[in-house]
PDB file of C-alpha atoms in Angstrom:
ATOM      1  CA  MET A 236       0.226  -0.060  -0.433  1.00 69.00           C
ATOM      2  CA  GLU A 237       2.468   2.344   0.639  1.00 85.00           C
ATOM      3  CA  ILE A 238       4.537   1.630  -3.017  1.00 85.00           C
ATOM      4  CA  ALA A 239       0.981   2.481  -4.430  1.00 82.00           C
ATOM      5  CA  ALA A 240       0.957   5.836  -1.649  1.00 83.00           C
ATOM      6  CA  LEU A 241       4.795   6.517  -2.966  1.00 84.00           C
ATOM      7  CA  VAL A 242       4.052   6.046  -7.174  1.00 84.00           C
ATOM      8  CA  LEU A 243       0.528   8.022  -6.898  1.00 84.00           C
ATOM      9  CA  SER A 244       2.897  10.599  -5.159  1.00 87.00           C
ATOM     10  CA  ILE A 245       5.115  10.309  -7.647  1.00 89.00           C
ATOM     11  CA  VAL A 246       3.250  10.639 -10.725  1.00 86.00           C
ATOM     12  CA  SER A 247       1.654  13.264  -9.749  1.00 89.00           C
ATOM     13  CA  PHE A 248       4.270  15.609  -9.260  1.00 86.00           C
ATOM     14  CA  ILE A 249       5.899  15.189 -12.420  1.00 90.00           C
ATOM     15  CA  VAL A 250       1.985  15.444 -14.190  1.00 87.00           C
ATOM     16  CA  SER A 251       2.354  19.321 -12.022  1.00 88.00           C
ATOM     17  CA  SER A 252       5.707  20.082 -12.686  1.00 87.00           C
ATOM     18  CA  VAL A 253       4.500  18.886 -16.440  1.00 86.00           C
ATOM     19  CA  ILE A 254       1.732  20.979 -16.781  1.00 89.00           C
ATOM     20  CA  GLY A 255       3.619  24.015 -14.670  1.00 84.00           C
ATOM     21  CA  ILE A 256       6.370  24.080 -17.627  1.00 87.00           C
ATOM     22  CA  TYR A 257       3.431  24.412 -20.542  1.00 85.00           C
ATOM     23  CA  GLU A 258       1.752  27.566 -18.689  1.00 86.00           C
ATOM     24  CA  ILE A 259       5.367  28.767 -18.095  1.00 82.00           C
ATOM     25  CA  PHE A 260       5.784  28.355 -22.275  1.00 81.00           C
ATOM     26  CA  GLU A 261       2.188  29.707 -22.813  1.00 80.00           C
ATOM     27  CA  ASN A 262       2.261  32.305 -21.024  1.00 78.00           C
ATOM     28  CA  ARG A 263       5.804  33.793 -22.647  1.00 77.00           C
ATOM     29  CA  LYS A 264       4.193  33.224 -26.266  1.00 74.00           C
ATOM     30  CA  LEU A 265       1.413  34.614 -25.463  1.00 72.00           C
ATOM     31  CA  LYS A 266       3.453  38.051 -24.100  1.00 71.00           C
ATOM     32  CA  ASN A 267       5.060  37.650 -27.290  1.00 68.00           C
ATOM     33  CA  ILE A 268       1.501  37.612 -29.530  1.00 66.00           C
ATOM     34  CA  SER A 269       0.758  40.561 -27.931  1.00 68.00           C
ATOM     35  CA  LEU A 270       4.397  42.641 -27.440  1.00 66.00           C
ATOM     36  CA  GLU A 271       3.854  41.849 -31.305  1.00 72.00           C
ATOM     37  CA  SER A 272       0.618  42.895 -31.625  1.00 75.00           C
ATOM     38  CA  GLU A 273       1.497  46.663 -30.258  1.00 79.00           C
ATOM     39  CA  TYR A 274       3.777  46.785 -32.845  1.00 81.00           C
ATOM     40  CA  PHE A 275       1.774  46.048 -35.185  1.00 82.00           C
ATOM     41  CA  ASP A 276      -0.552  47.940 -34.143  1.00 84.00           C
ATOM     42  CA  SER A 277       1.663  51.017 -33.899  1.00 85.00           C
ATOM     43  CA  LEU A 278       3.612  50.488 -37.220  1.00 88.00           C
ATOM     44  CA  PHE A 279       0.552  49.560 -39.587  1.00 91.00           C
ATOM     45  CA  LYS A 280      -3.250  50.396 -38.212  1.00 91.00           C
ATOM     46  CA  ASP A 281      -3.254  54.090 -40.247  1.00 93.00           C
ATOM     47  CA  PHE A 282      -2.117  52.641 -43.423  1.00 93.00           C
ATOM     48  CA  LEU A 283      -4.944  50.001 -42.929  1.00 92.00           C
ATOM     49  CA  LEU A 284      -7.702  52.368 -41.363  1.00 93.00           C
ATOM     50  CA  LYS A 285      -7.120  55.536 -43.486  1.00 95.00           C
ATOM     51  CA  LYS A 286      -3.969  56.013 -45.234  1.00 96.00           C
ATOM     52  CA  ILE A 287      -4.131  53.320 -48.142  1.00 96.00           C
ATOM     53  CA  PRO A 288      -8.208  54.091 -48.878  1.00 96.00           C
ATOM     54  CA  ILE A 289      -8.202  57.879 -48.463  1.00 96.00           C
ATOM     55  CA  THR A 290      -5.436  58.056 -51.188  1.00 97.00           C
ATOM     56  CA  ARG A 291      -6.567  55.201 -52.889  1.00 96.00           C
ATOM     57  CA  THR A 292      -9.541  56.736 -54.121  1.00 95.00           C
ATOM     58  CA  LYS A 293      -7.332  60.362 -54.794  1.00 96.00           C
ATOM     59  CA  ILE A 294      -6.796  57.992 -58.194  1.00 95.00           C
ATOM     60  CA  ARG A 295      -8.749  58.731 -61.444  1.00 95.00           C
ATOM     61  CA  PHE A 296      -7.981  59.199 -65.315  1.00 95.00           C
ATOM     62  CA  ASP A 297      -8.020  62.457 -66.515  1.00 94.00           C
ATOM     63  CA  ILE A 298      -9.593  63.438 -69.505  1.00 93.00           C
ATOM     64  CA  ASN A 299      -6.892  61.597 -72.069  1.00 92.00           C
ATOM     65  CA  SER A 300      -7.296  58.207 -70.157  1.00 93.00           C
ATOM     66  CA  LYS A 301      -3.911  58.771 -69.256  1.00 94.00           C
ATOM     67  CA  LEU A 302      -3.852  58.079 -64.768  1.00 95.00           C
ATOM     68  CA  VAL A 303      -3.344  60.982 -62.713  1.00 95.00           C
ATOM     69  CA  ASP A 304      -3.219  61.615 -58.699  1.00 95.00           C
ATOM     70  CA  THR A 305      -1.188  58.060 -57.791  1.00 95.00           C
ATOM     71  CA  ASP A 306       2.024  59.926 -56.276  1.00 95.00           C
ATOM     72  CA  GLU A 307       0.637  60.128 -52.861  1.00 97.00           C
ATOM     73  CA  PHE A 308      -1.082  56.328 -53.048  1.00 97.00           C
ATOM     74  CA  ILE A 309       2.684  55.515 -53.872  1.00 97.00           C
ATOM     75  CA  ASP A 310       4.333  57.499 -51.058  1.00 97.00           C
ATOM     76  CA  VAL A 311       2.077  55.478 -48.712  1.00 97.00           C
ATOM     77  CA  LEU A 312       3.075  52.045 -50.525  1.00 97.00           C
ATOM     78  CA  ASN A 313       6.377  52.765 -50.391  1.00 96.00           C
ATOM     79  CA  GLU A 314       6.113  54.217 -46.358  1.00 96.00           C
ATOM     80  CA  MET A 315       4.608  51.332 -45.662  1.00 96.00           C
ATOM     81  CA  ARG A 316       7.576  49.211 -46.933  1.00 95.00           C
ATOM     82  CA  HIS A 317       9.249  51.260 -44.933  1.00 95.00           C
ATOM     83  CA  ASN A 318       8.160  50.368 -41.861  1.00 93.00           C
ATOM     84  CA  ALA A 319       7.577  47.045 -42.381  1.00 93.00           C
ATOM     85  CA  LEU A 320      11.480  46.783 -41.302  1.00 93.00           C
ATOM     86  CA  TYR A 321      11.114  46.049 -38.288  1.00 89.00           C
ATOM     87  CA  PHE A 322       9.512  42.766 -39.438  1.00 90.00           C
ATOM     88  CA  LEU A 323      12.781  42.352 -41.960  1.00 92.00           C
ATOM     89  CA  TYR A 324      14.734  40.935 -38.102  1.00 90.00           C
ATOM     90  CA  THR A 325      11.617  39.282 -36.885  1.00 85.00           C
ATOM     91  CA  ASP A 326       9.835  37.689 -39.744  1.00 88.00           C
ATOM     92  CA  LYS A 327      11.514  38.125 -42.421  1.00 93.00           C
ATOM     93  CA  LYS A 328       8.733  35.692 -44.538  1.00 93.00           C
ATOM     94  CA  PHE A 329       5.855  38.073 -43.549  1.00 92.00           C
ATOM     95  CA  PHE A 330       8.174  41.112 -43.981  1.00 94.00           C
ATOM     96  CA  ASN A 331       9.048  39.629 -47.928  1.00 95.00           C
ATOM     97  CA  LYS A 332       6.012  38.594 -48.635  1.00 95.00           C
ATOM     98  CA  LEU A 333       4.147  42.072 -48.180  1.00 95.00           C
ATOM     99  CA  LYS A 334       7.146  43.720 -49.492  1.00 96.00           C
ATOM    100  CA  ASN A 335       6.945  42.083 -52.360  1.00 97.00           C
ATOM    101  CA  SER A 336       3.320  42.008 -52.538  1.00 97.00           C
ATOM    102  CA  LEU A 337       3.443  46.373 -51.712  1.00 97.00           C
ATOM    103  CA  GLN A 338       6.077  46.600 -54.836  1.00 97.00           C
ATOM    104  CA  ASP A 339       4.452  44.678 -57.316  1.00 97.00           C
ATOM    105  CA  LEU A 340       0.928  47.328 -56.296  1.00 97.00           C
ATOM    106  CA  GLU A 341       3.304  49.890 -56.794  1.00 96.00           C
ATOM    107  CA  ASP A 342       5.092  48.712 -60.419  1.00 96.00           C
ATOM    108  CA  TYR A 343       1.636  47.767 -62.083  1.00 96.00           C
ATOM    109  CA  ILE A 344       0.660  51.371 -60.787  1.00 96.00           C
ATOM    110  CA  VAL A 345       4.422  53.109 -62.147  1.00 95.00           C
ATOM    111  CA  ASN A 346       3.796  51.386 -65.300  1.00 94.00           C
ATOM    112  CA  SER A 347       0.496  51.787 -66.263  1.00 93.00           C
ATOM    113  CA  GLY A 348       1.118  56.158 -65.736  1.00 89.00           C
ATOM    114  CA  ASP A 349       2.828  55.378 -69.060  1.00 84.00           C
ATOM    115  CA  LYS A 350      -0.526  54.690 -70.937  1.00 90.00           C
ATOM    116  CA  VAL A 351      -3.836  55.349 -72.279  1.00 92.00           C
ATOM    117  CA  ILE A 352      -6.328  52.872 -70.857  1.00 91.00           C
ATOM    118  CA  ALA A 353     -10.067  53.693 -72.217  1.00 90.00           C
ATOM    119  CA  GLY A 354     -13.034  52.383 -71.278  1.00 89.00           C
ATOM    120  CA  GLU A 355     -13.554  48.573 -69.951  1.00 94.00           C
ATOM    121  CA  GLU A 356      -9.841  48.729 -69.661  1.00 95.00           C
ATOM    122  CA  GLN A 357     -10.063  51.327 -66.872  1.00 95.00           C
ATOM    123  CA  THR A 358     -12.584  49.499 -64.925  1.00 95.00           C
ATOM    124  CA  ASP A 359      -9.951  46.228 -65.379  1.00 96.00           C
ATOM    125  CA  PHE A 360      -7.148  48.560 -63.953  1.00 96.00           C
ATOM    126  CA  PHE A 361      -9.221  49.133 -60.345  1.00 96.00           C
ATOM    127  CA  LYS A 362     -10.108  45.492 -60.442  1.00 97.00           C
ATOM    128  CA  THR A 363      -6.481  45.060 -60.585  1.00 97.00           C
ATOM    129  CA  ILE A 364      -5.378  47.536 -57.928  1.00 97.00           C
ATOM    130  CA  GLN A 365      -8.480  46.294 -55.932  1.00 97.00           C
ATOM    131  CA  ASP A 366      -7.518  42.680 -56.121  1.00 97.00           C
ATOM    132  CA  LYS A 367      -3.869  43.240 -55.022  1.00 97.00           C
ATOM    133  CA  LEU A 368      -4.605  45.479 -52.027  1.00 97.00           C
ATOM    134  CA  VAL A 369      -7.152  42.399 -50.562  1.00 96.00           C
ATOM    135  CA  ASP A 370      -3.741  40.642 -51.051  1.00 96.00           C
ATOM    136  CA  ILE A 371      -2.170  43.243 -48.759  1.00 96.00           C
ATOM    137  CA  TYR A 372      -4.740  43.246 -46.218  1.00 94.00           C
ATOM    138  CA  ASP A 373      -5.050  39.432 -46.071  1.00 93.00           C
ATOM    139  CA  ILE A 374      -0.900  39.365 -45.611  1.00 92.00           C
ATOM    140  CA  MET A 375      -1.638  41.724 -43.010  1.00 90.00           C
ATOM    141  CA  LEU A 376      -4.799  40.291 -41.417  1.00 88.00           C
ATOM    142  CA  ASN A 377      -2.703  36.462 -41.581  1.00 86.00           C
ATOM    143  CA  LYS A 378       0.128  38.479 -39.615  1.00 83.00           C
ATOM    144  CA  TYR A 379      -1.939  40.576 -36.968  1.00 77.00           C
ATOM    145  CA  LYS A 380      -3.880  37.283 -36.134  1.00 76.00           C
ATOM    146  CA  GLY A 381      -0.770  34.993 -35.861  1.00 69.00           C
ATOM    147  CA  ASN A 382      -0.511  33.046 -38.695  1.00 66.00           C
ATOM    148  CA  LYS A 383       2.464  31.285 -40.140  1.00 61.00           C
ATOM    149  CA  ILE A 384       1.683  31.203 -43.266  1.00 52.00           C
ATOM    150  CA  TYR A 385       1.781  33.868 -46.020  1.00 48.00           C
ATOM    151  CA  LYS A 386      -0.494  32.458 -49.208  1.00 49.00           C
ATOM    152  CA  SER A 387      -2.236  34.638 -51.564  1.00 44.00           C
ATOM    153  CA  LYS A 388      -5.118  33.835 -52.677  1.00 46.00           C
ATOM    154  CA  LYS A 389      -4.156  33.680 -56.654  1.00 44.00           C
TER     155      LYS A 389
END
């Protein structure tokens, strides 16, 4: 009987120790996620909620079907890419995915600026911008949620 009580005590001690260690690691992980969320908010919140939507609405075509008023939007994309540099050191995969998506959108707009885009092509242009922005927002939302996979919907 004494041996059974001793074995039960040892098993209880081991289980309690393992649970305690697990909780310590989980708390550490949650603190890191919380801290990263604070950094994320301070770096990107204004871009996602204000700067991108506001400057995007200013892009238009002039009377000659030339793309105009893109400079402010491109500046916002560059500023966002610059703010993302923090993640170059903490989550390189996220940084590269975001940087490439922002650069892809910027390149698309800059390359379209040299062309005459008329009629249905203007609708297609704005649809492509929308799709690229959805991809960027998906990347950002996945990071904010703590997801480690950054795949586009394409």
